[in-house]
Tab-separated table of C-alpha atoms and ligand atoms in Angstrom:
chain	number	residue	atom	x	y	z
A	17	MET	CA	-16.527	-28.046	3.049
A	18	SER	CA	-16.361	-24.642	4.725
A	19	SER	CA	-14.604	-21.962	2.752
A	20	ILE	CA	-11.743	-19.817	4.012
A	21	SER	CA	-11.561	-16.336	2.493
A	22	LEU	CA	-8.442	-14.298	1.872
A	23	LEU	CA	-9.861	-11.542	4.026
A	24	ASP	CA	-13.034	-11.007	6.082
A	25	LEU	CA	-14.014	-7.355	6.378
A	26	LYS	CA	-17.266	-8.171	8.129
A	27	ALA	CA	-15.394	-9.915	10.948
A	28	GLN	CA	-13.611	-6.667	11.750
A	29	PHE	CA	-16.808	-4.634	11.468
A	30	GLU	CA	-18.479	-6.896	14.048
A	31	THR	CA	-15.799	-6.001	16.620
A	32	ILE	CA	-16.568	-2.255	16.354
A	33	ARG	CA	-20.177	-2.280	15.137
A	34	GLU	CA	-21.669	0.078	17.759
A	35	ASP	CA	-18.947	2.711	17.459
A	36	ILE	CA	-19.116	2.691	13.654
A	37	GLN	CA	-22.898	3.032	13.756
A	38	ALA	CA	-22.656	5.925	16.222
A	39	ALA	CA	-20.027	7.699	14.086
A	40	ALA	CA	-22.107	7.284	10.942
A	41	MET	CA	-25.255	8.521	12.685
A	42	ARG	CA	-23.390	11.548	14.053
A	43	VAL	CA	-22.502	12.545	10.482
A	44	LEU	CA	-25.935	11.750	9.045
A	45	GLU	CA	-27.576	13.926	11.685
A	46	SER	CA	-25.059	16.765	11.269
A	47	GLY	CA	-26.083	17.624	7.715
A	48	ALA	CA	-22.404	18.108	6.711
A	49	TYR	CA	-21.389	15.275	4.393
A	50	ILE	CA	-18.201	16.272	2.597
A	51	MET	CA	-15.017	17.592	4.240
A	52	GLY	CA	-15.877	19.636	7.371
A	53	SER	CA	-14.980	18.967	10.994
A	54	GLU	CA	-14.796	15.162	10.805
A	55	VAL	CA	-12.243	15.313	7.975
A	56	LYS	CA	-10.257	17.985	9.801
A	57	ALA	CA	-10.239	15.883	12.974
A	58	LEU	CA	-9.110	12.755	11.095
A	59	GLU	CA	-6.345	14.775	9.415
A	60	GLU	CA	-5.100	15.958	12.796
A	61	GLU	CA	-5.240	12.448	14.235
A	62	VAL	CA	-3.371	10.905	11.290
A	63	ALA	CA	-0.740	13.685	11.423
A	64	ALA	CA	-0.223	12.948	15.131
A	65	PHE	CA	-0.159	9.185	14.470
A	66	CYS	CA	2.602	9.589	11.867
A	67	GLY	CA	4.396	12.392	13.686
A	68	VAL	CA	4.128	14.785	10.723
A	69	LYS	CA	2.941	18.388	10.417
A	70	HIS	CA	0.313	18.002	7.713
A	71	ALA	CA	-2.228	15.382	6.680
A	72	ILE	CA	-4.583	16.115	3.798
A	73	GLY	CA	-7.599	13.909	3.148
A	74	VAL	CA	-8.485	13.161	-0.470
A	75	GLY	CA	-10.825	10.929	-2.462
A	76	ASN	CA	-8.624	7.812	-2.661
A	77	GLY	CA	-5.030	6.577	-2.569
A	78	THR	CA	-4.546	7.060	-6.314
A	79	ASP	CA	-5.528	10.729	-6.103
A	80	ALA	CA	-3.219	11.093	-3.104
A	81	LEU	CA	-0.285	10.078	-5.346
A	82	LEU	CA	-1.530	12.203	-8.230
A	83	LEU	CA	-2.019	15.374	-6.171
A	84	ALA	CA	1.322	15.035	-4.399
A	85	LEU	CA	3.196	14.685	-7.710
A	86	LYS	CA	1.193	17.471	-9.310
A	87	ALA	CA	1.804	19.794	-6.337
A	88	GLN	CA	5.510	19.082	-6.675
A	89	GLY	CA	5.294	20.280	-10.278
A	90	ILE	CA	5.909	16.899	-11.937
A	91	GLY	CA	4.678	16.876	-15.541
A	92	ALA	CA	5.572	16.460	-19.209
A	93	GLY	CA	9.235	15.778	-19.875
A	94	ASP	CA	9.966	14.592	-16.327
A	95	GLU	CA	10.999	11.100	-15.295
A	96	VAL	CA	9.920	9.404	-12.081
A	97	ILE	CA	11.639	6.270	-10.820
A	98	THR	CA	9.539	3.517	-9.277
A	99	THR	CA	9.088	-0.240	-8.970
A	100	PRO	CA	7.348	-2.439	-11.558
A	101	PHE	CA	6.034	-4.750	-8.808
A	102	THR	CA	3.187	-2.716	-7.327
A	103	PHE	CA	-0.457	-1.912	-7.889
A	104	PHE	CA	-0.920	-0.148	-11.243
A	105	ALA	CA	-1.875	3.224	-9.689
A	106	THR	CA	1.717	3.991	-8.665
A	107	ALA	CA	2.897	4.241	-12.271
A	108	GLU	CA	-0.468	5.285	-13.693
A	109	VAL	CA	-0.385	8.683	-11.961
A	110	ILE	CA	3.116	9.407	-13.284
A	111	ALA	CA	1.981	8.807	-16.853
A	112	GLU	CA	-1.342	10.574	-16.231
A	113	LEU	CA	0.613	13.778	-15.508
A	114	GLY	CA	2.536	13.409	-18.775
A	115	ALA	CA	5.740	12.278	-17.072
A	116	THR	CA	7.526	8.988	-17.766
A	117	PRO	CA	7.662	6.128	-15.278
A	118	VAL	CA	11.169	4.647	-15.125
A	119	PHE	CA	11.180	1.161	-13.650
A	120	VAL	CA	13.890	-0.310	-11.453
A	121	ASP	CA	13.835	-4.036	-10.662
A	122	ILE	CA	13.052	-5.322	-7.179
A	123	ASP	CA	15.023	-7.061	-4.469
A	124	PRO	CA	13.856	-10.694	-4.805
A	125	LYS	CA	13.651	-11.168	-1.034
A	126	THR	CA	11.631	-8.132	0.073
A	127	TYR	CA	9.931	-7.411	-3.308
A	128	ASN	CA	10.754	-3.716	-2.730
A	129	ILE	CA	12.696	-1.538	-5.193
A	130	ASP	CA	16.363	-2.599	-5.368
A	131	VAL	CA	18.195	0.489	-4.150
A	132	LYS	CA	21.471	-0.671	-5.703
A	133	LYS	CA	19.922	-0.276	-9.150
A	134	ILE	CA	18.399	3.197	-8.766
A	135	GLU	CA	21.363	5.444	-9.548
A	136	ALA	CA	22.002	3.864	-12.938
A	137	LYS	CA	18.512	5.004	-13.995
A	138	ILE	CA	18.887	8.651	-12.970
A	139	THR	CA	19.116	11.138	-15.861
A	140	ALA	CA	18.932	14.929	-16.164
A	141	LYS	CA	15.148	14.511	-16.467
A	142	THR	CA	14.657	12.541	-13.245
A	143	LYS	CA	12.577	14.507	-10.747
A	144	ALA	CA	11.339	12.020	-8.194
A	145	ILE	CA	11.448	8.512	-6.750
A	146	ILE	CA	8.335	6.677	-5.579
A	147	PRO	CA	9.295	3.780	-3.306
A	148	VAL	CA	6.344	1.507	-2.548
A	149	HIS	CA	6.331	-0.227	0.834
A	150	ILE	CA	5.014	-3.338	-0.792
A	151	PHE	CA	2.845	-5.788	1.170
A	152	GLY	CA	3.437	-3.665	4.299
A	153	GLN	CA	7.225	-3.872	4.487
A	154	PRO	CA	9.114	-0.540	4.314
A	155	ALA	CA	11.565	-0.052	1.454
A	156	ASP	CA	15.241	0.819	2.149
A	157	MET	CA	14.490	4.449	2.965
A	158	ASP	CA	17.948	5.470	4.264
A	159	GLN	CA	19.613	4.553	0.985
A	160	ILE	CA	16.762	6.062	-1.042
A	161	MET	CA	16.968	9.389	0.824
A	162	GLU	CA	20.733	9.433	0.412
A	163	ILE	CA	20.436	8.987	-3.360
A	164	ALA	CA	17.646	11.584	-3.495
A	165	GLU	CA	19.672	14.141	-1.592
A	166	LYS	CA	22.682	13.632	-3.826
A	167	HIS	CA	20.614	14.110	-6.994
A	168	HIS	CA	18.071	16.640	-5.613
A	169	LEU	CA	15.068	14.360	-6.116
A	170	PHE	CA	11.641	14.420	-4.495
A	171	VAL	CA	10.745	11.227	-2.624
A	172	LEU	CA	7.085	10.250	-2.378
A	173	GLU	CA	6.427	7.112	-0.334
A	174	ASP	CA	3.522	5.073	-1.662
A	175	ALA	CA	2.453	3.818	1.751
A	176	ALA	CA	-0.979	2.537	0.688
A	177	GLN	CA	-0.094	-0.899	2.093
A	178	ALA	CA	2.031	0.195	5.044
A	179	MET	CA	0.124	2.554	7.328
A	180	GLY	CA	1.416	2.059	10.865
A	181	SER	CA	4.642	0.296	9.990
A	182	THR	CA	7.969	1.694	11.133
A	183	TYR	CA	11.488	2.014	9.771
A	184	GLN	CA	14.225	2.312	12.397
A	185	ASP	CA	11.494	3.175	14.894
A	186	LYS	CA	10.197	6.041	12.771
A	187	ARG	CA	6.646	5.864	11.464
A	188	ILE	CA	6.162	5.371	7.776
A	189	GLY	CA	5.024	8.695	6.364
A	190	ASN	CA	7.795	10.528	8.149
A	191	LEU	CA	10.723	9.366	6.034
A	192	GLY	CA	10.355	10.776	2.515
A	193	HIS	CA	9.293	14.296	1.532
A	194	ALA	CA	5.674	13.151	1.457
A	195	ALA	CA	3.768	9.875	1.753
A	196	THR	CA	0.362	8.678	0.642
A	197	PHE	CA	-2.171	6.320	2.200
A	198	SER	CA	-5.237	4.576	0.843
A	199	PHE	CA	-8.338	3.815	2.909
A	200	PHE	CA	-9.699	1.349	0.351
A	201	PRO	CA	-11.631	-1.208	2.432
A	202	THR	CA	-9.025	-3.977	2.098
A	203	LYS	CA	-6.090	-1.837	3.288
A	204	ASN	CA	-4.774	-2.154	6.851
A	205	LEU	CA	-6.768	0.959	7.762
A	206	GLY	CA	-9.749	0.498	5.486
A	207	GLY	CA	-12.892	2.599	5.350
A	208	TYR	CA	-16.367	1.678	4.142
A	209	GLY	CA	-15.792	3.147	0.713
A	210	ASP	CA	-12.950	5.054	-0.942
A	211	GLY	CA	-10.596	7.463	0.778
A	212	GLY	CA	-6.972	8.539	0.836
A	213	MET	CA	-4.514	10.863	2.542
A	214	ILE	CA	-1.219	12.636	1.958
A	215	VAL	CA	1.153	13.376	4.833
A	216	THR	CA	4.124	15.751	4.702
A	217	ASN	CA	6.216	18.147	6.765
A	218	ASP	CA	6.466	20.549	3.820
A	219	ASP	CA	4.185	23.573	4.421
A	220	GLN	CA	4.116	24.732	0.840
A	221	LEU	CA	3.475	21.284	-0.608
A	222	ALA	CA	0.599	20.812	1.862
A	223	ASP	CA	-0.921	24.175	0.887
A	224	THR	CA	-0.784	23.349	-2.812
A	225	ILE	CA	-2.374	19.930	-2.276
A	226	ARG	CA	-5.200	21.532	-0.272
A	227	ILE	CA	-5.844	23.847	-3.228
A	228	LEU	CA	-5.623	21.062	-5.825
A	229	ARG	CA	-8.170	18.822	-4.101
A	230	VAL	CA	-10.952	21.425	-4.424
A	231	HIS	CA	-10.634	22.546	-8.044
A	232	GLY	CA	-7.765	24.915	-7.341
A	233	SER	CA	-10.014	27.253	-5.372
A	234	TYR	CA	-8.987	27.008	-1.724
A	235	PRO	CA	-9.213	29.019	0.498
A	236	LYS	CA	-11.605	31.348	-1.326
A	237	LYS	CA	-14.469	29.433	-2.916
A	238	TYR	CA	-15.249	30.178	-6.594
A	239	TYR	CA	-11.897	31.977	-7.112
A	240	HIS	CA	-9.436	29.732	-8.906
A	241	ASN	CA	-5.688	30.190	-8.962
A	242	MET	CA	-4.947	26.895	-10.688
A	243	LEU	CA	-6.551	23.889	-12.333
A	244	GLY	CA	-7.247	21.231	-9.770
A	245	TYR	CA	-9.399	18.163	-9.166
A	246	ASN	CA	-12.480	17.135	-7.279
A	247	SER	CA	-10.883	14.857	-4.705
A	248	ARG	CA	-12.447	15.470	-1.331
A	249	LEU	CA	-12.835	13.014	1.514
A	250	ASP	CA	-16.359	12.193	2.712
A	251	ALA	CA	-17.300	13.122	6.262
A	252	LEU	CA	-18.844	9.654	6.690
A	253	GLN	CA	-15.579	7.934	5.796
A	254	ALA	CA	-13.588	10.265	8.024
A	255	ALA	CA	-15.875	9.685	11.022
A	256	MET	CA	-15.715	5.897	10.617
A	257	LEU	CA	-11.937	5.933	10.050
A	258	ARG	CA	-11.573	7.906	13.293
A	259	VAL	CA	-13.165	4.969	15.091
A	260	LYS	CA	-10.698	2.563	13.461
A	261	LEU	CA	-7.422	4.493	13.686
A	262	PRO	CA	-6.893	3.842	17.445
A	263	TYR	CA	-7.007	0.086	16.699
A	264	LEU	CA	-4.533	0.166	13.821
A	265	ASP	CA	-1.433	-0.738	15.837
A	266	GLN	CA	-3.107	-3.656	17.572
A	267	TRP	CA	-4.539	-4.914	14.271
A	268	ASN	CA	-1.103	-4.667	12.658
A	269	ASP	CA	0.391	-6.555	15.606
A	270	ALA	CA	-2.277	-9.243	15.184
A	271	ARG	CA	-1.231	-9.569	11.531
A	272	ARG	CA	2.430	-9.908	12.581
A	273	GLN	CA	1.544	-12.594	15.119
A	274	ARG	CA	-0.351	-14.534	12.494
A	275	ALA	CA	2.472	-14.150	9.978
A	276	GLU	CA	4.895	-15.603	12.540
A	277	ARG	CA	2.551	-18.533	13.134
A	278	TYR	CA	2.332	-19.215	9.387
A	279	ASN	CA	6.143	-19.041	9.180
A	280	GLN	CA	6.282	-21.863	11.765
A	281	LEU	CA	3.474	-23.902	10.249
A	282	LEU	CA	4.956	-23.712	6.748
A	283	ALA	CA	8.602	-24.094	7.739
A	284	ASP	CA	8.902	-27.680	6.522
A	285	THR	CA	7.147	-27.152	3.205
A	286	PRO	CA	8.837	-26.100	-0.059
A	287	LEU	CA	7.049	-22.725	0.139
A	288	VAL	CA	9.213	-19.619	0.471
A	289	THR	CA	7.709	-17.612	3.330
A	290	PRO	CA	8.043	-13.797	3.604
A	291	PHE	CA	11.450	-12.321	4.361
A	292	ALA	CA	11.373	-9.665	7.069
A	293	ALA	CA	14.289	-7.235	6.708
A	294	GLU	CA	16.016	-5.740	9.738
A	295	GLN	CA	15.185	-2.492	11.506
A	296	ARG	CA	11.692	-2.214	10.175
A	297	LYS	CA	8.251	-3.466	11.076
A	298	HIS	CA	6.573	-5.567	8.405
A	299	ILE	CA	2.807	-5.238	8.915
A	300	TYR	CA	1.748	-7.910	6.420
A	301	HIS	CA	-0.867	-6.121	4.399
A	302	LEU	CA	-0.609	-9.406	2.536
A	303	TYR	CA	1.138	-12.645	3.499
A	304	ILE	CA	2.987	-13.521	0.302
A	305	VAL	CA	4.545	-16.925	-0.342
A	306	GLN	CA	6.421	-18.330	-3.317
A	307	ALA	CA	6.044	-21.698	-4.978
A	308	GLU	CA	7.556	-23.137	-8.125
A	309	GLU	CA	4.237	-24.937	-8.776
A	310	ARG	CA	2.097	-21.962	-7.787
A	311	ASP	CA	-0.783	-22.374	-10.197
A	312	GLU	CA	-1.314	-26.065	-9.376
A	313	LEU	CA	-1.116	-25.336	-5.662
A	314	MET	CA	-3.610	-22.481	-5.972
A	315	ALA	CA	-6.001	-24.705	-7.911
A	316	TYR	CA	-5.685	-27.416	-5.249
A	317	LEU	CA	-6.308	-24.933	-2.430
A	318	LYS	CA	-9.369	-23.642	-4.248
A	319	GLU	CA	-10.731	-27.196	-4.374
A	320	GLN	CA	-10.140	-27.401	-0.632
A	321	GLY	CA	-12.096	-24.177	-0.075
A	322	VAL	CA	-9.050	-21.990	0.639
A	323	SER	CA	-8.982	-18.635	-1.182
A	324	THR	CA	-5.706	-17.262	-2.488
A	325	GLY	CA	-4.792	-14.333	-4.716
A	326	ILE	CA	-2.003	-13.161	-7.030
A	327	TYR	CA	-0.485	-9.730	-6.316
A	328	TYR	CA	0.468	-8.968	-9.076
A	329	PRO	CA	0.280	-11.242	-12.146
A	330	LEU	CA	1.937	-8.878	-14.670
A	331	PRO	CA	4.709	-6.435	-13.690
A	332	LEU	CA	4.053	-2.866	-14.783
A	333	HIS	CA	6.923	-2.593	-17.295
A	334	LEU	CA	5.227	-5.336	-19.352
A	335	GLN	CA	1.723	-3.837	-19.295
A	336	GLU	CA	0.178	-3.141	-22.682
A	337	VAL	CA	-0.345	0.533	-21.823
A	338	PHE	CA	3.408	0.982	-21.256
A	339	LYS	CA	4.456	-0.822	-24.440
A	340	HIS	CA	5.818	2.421	-25.886
A	341	LEU	CA	8.376	2.551	-23.064
A	342	GLU	CA	9.991	-0.492	-24.733
A	343	TYR	CA	10.921	-2.641	-21.781
A	344	ALA	CA	11.750	-6.126	-23.048
A	345	GLU	CA	10.598	-9.291	-21.374
A	346	GLY	CA	13.490	-10.319	-19.141
A	347	SER	CA	14.540	-6.733	-18.455
A	348	MET	CA	13.269	-6.884	-14.842
A	349	PRO	CA	14.002	-10.533	-14.022
A	350	HIS	CA	13.208	-10.424	-10.309
A	351	ALA	CA	9.847	-8.699	-10.743
A	352	GLU	CA	8.964	-11.080	-13.573
A	353	ARG	CA	9.917	-14.127	-11.544
A	354	ALA	CA	7.933	-12.880	-8.542
A	355	ALA	CA	4.882	-12.361	-10.767
A	356	LEU	CA	5.073	-16.017	-11.817
A	357	ARG	CA	5.695	-17.558	-8.411
A	358	THR	CA	4.135	-15.478	-5.638
A	359	PHE	CA	0.641	-15.519	-4.175
A	360	ALA	CA	-1.177	-14.506	-1.000
A	361	ILE	CA	-2.803	-16.871	1.468
A	362	PRO	CA	-5.534	-15.787	3.941
A	363	LEU	CA	-4.342	-13.358	6.593
A	364	TYR	CA	-6.211	-10.688	8.546
A	365	PRO	CA	-6.248	-9.599	12.196
A	366	GLU	CA	-9.337	-11.635	13.144
A	367	LEU	CA	-8.220	-14.872	11.444
A	368	SER	CA	-8.226	-17.728	13.958
A	369	PHE	CA	-5.159	-19.880	14.540
A	370	ASP	CA	-7.300	-22.985	13.931
A	371	VAL	CA	-8.160	-21.806	10.452
A	372	MET	CA	-4.509	-21.017	9.787
A	373	GLU	CA	-3.670	-24.601	10.675
A	374	GLN	CA	-6.284	-25.815	8.191
A	375	VAL	CA	-4.675	-23.678	5.494
A	376	ALA	CA	-1.204	-24.992	6.350
A	377	ASN	CA	-2.474	-28.585	6.420
A	378	ALA	CA	-4.027	-28.201	2.979
A	379	ILE	CA	-0.672	-26.956	1.659
A	380	LYS	CA	1.164	-29.866	3.307
A	381	THR	CA	-1.296	-32.374	1.861
A	382	PHE	CA	-0.729	-30.939	-1.618
A	383	TYR	CA	3.018	-31.487	-1.347
A	384	LYS	CA	2.623	-34.976	0.187
A	385	GLY	CA	0.620	-36.023	-2.841
A	386	ARG	CA	3.475	-35.007	-5.112
A	387	ILE	CA	6.291	-37.031	-3.553
B	418	PLP	C1	-4.328	0.452	-3.067
B	418	PLP	C2	-3.088	1.039	-3.617
B	418	PLP	C3	-3.090	2.272	-4.290
B	418	PLP	C4	-4.352	3.001	-4.684
B	418	PLP	O1	-5.225	3.294	-3.664
B	418	PLP	P1	-6.797	3.504	-4.003
B	418	PLP	O2	-7.336	4.049	-2.725
B	418	PLP	O3	-7.363	2.202	-4.374
B	418	PLP	O4	-6.862	4.506	-5.105
B	418	PLP	C5	-1.877	2.794	-4.697
B	418	PLP	N1	-0.729	2.143	-4.493
B	418	PLP	C6	-0.684	0.958	-3.863
B	418	PLP	C7	0.631	0.302	-3.626
B	418	PLP	C8	-1.863	0.361	-3.418
B	418	PLP	O5	-1.818	-0.836	-2.804
């Protein structure tokens, strides 16, 4: 039995092999391996892509969040509101800076933060909101910005999963006060190693982030005005990402096409397929479905050679490391329910429609056997 993987990074590489090799060779022969002209060029291209003034390349998507919060002055005694249904890094960086993550439950349809529940969690200590555009679908940014304006809060979009998506025809990255991207290989714009970027229209925030990423010493080397980090972007990654960026929209459209096909193929199964909210472009970083009998179905699909994955099995408010925050089980019912029922099935731009039919047929066979 042939096996079907959740994602096939090599398939994408094969479509751009020569250009990636040429970009890598250009850097190897240049002798400049960290930051430099390739990083600057990628920053300019990403800024233009998002329609923002500044893009700052950093070591990874986690550092992008960390540096943006740090540059905004978030630290001990502050509270930052976010979602419990996201990759750990979103809340990790808040706590890493000595601030407290404050979780707000999700909307059960989109899996994004439930904007109706945000205001009740705002206190005198609240400094920022981090909406996560989870699985590639933008959060309700209009409502979030309205709340933020009313309470003078900083909004940092965690757009690690949503580069290229739009909200009311505006690019993600151009909606909050700043946004962060990850170039981890599995992301919609993935490099061949780690990388990340912050985008913002705020001149001062951008300046501070540029200083923070090089030990607090920019622009004059070896003179330090603050404590920073070592979080630079490699020239190799930047050069290879510059090859990939022009394809991002077409790859995202290919994901959308495949998601629509799955929606049709799975329509007469008990699976709950993804909900696409209005006035925004869902770019399906992951194609997430819900099943009451998830674990049995996943085990069956594994037997049939179909890979699946759980994103994420334990919501952040219930993580051991956040025990001291004293969130009870049942306090975020929608996030907890999603963690028990949702999983991803294979989806990537190069996935063939034939293979998608095989996946759908395996799911249908599972349910037939149960009636
Ligand atoms: C991947 C991801 C990150 C972290 O990015 P890295 O580049 O792996 O550090 C942060 N937030 C979300 C939502 C992510 O999916």
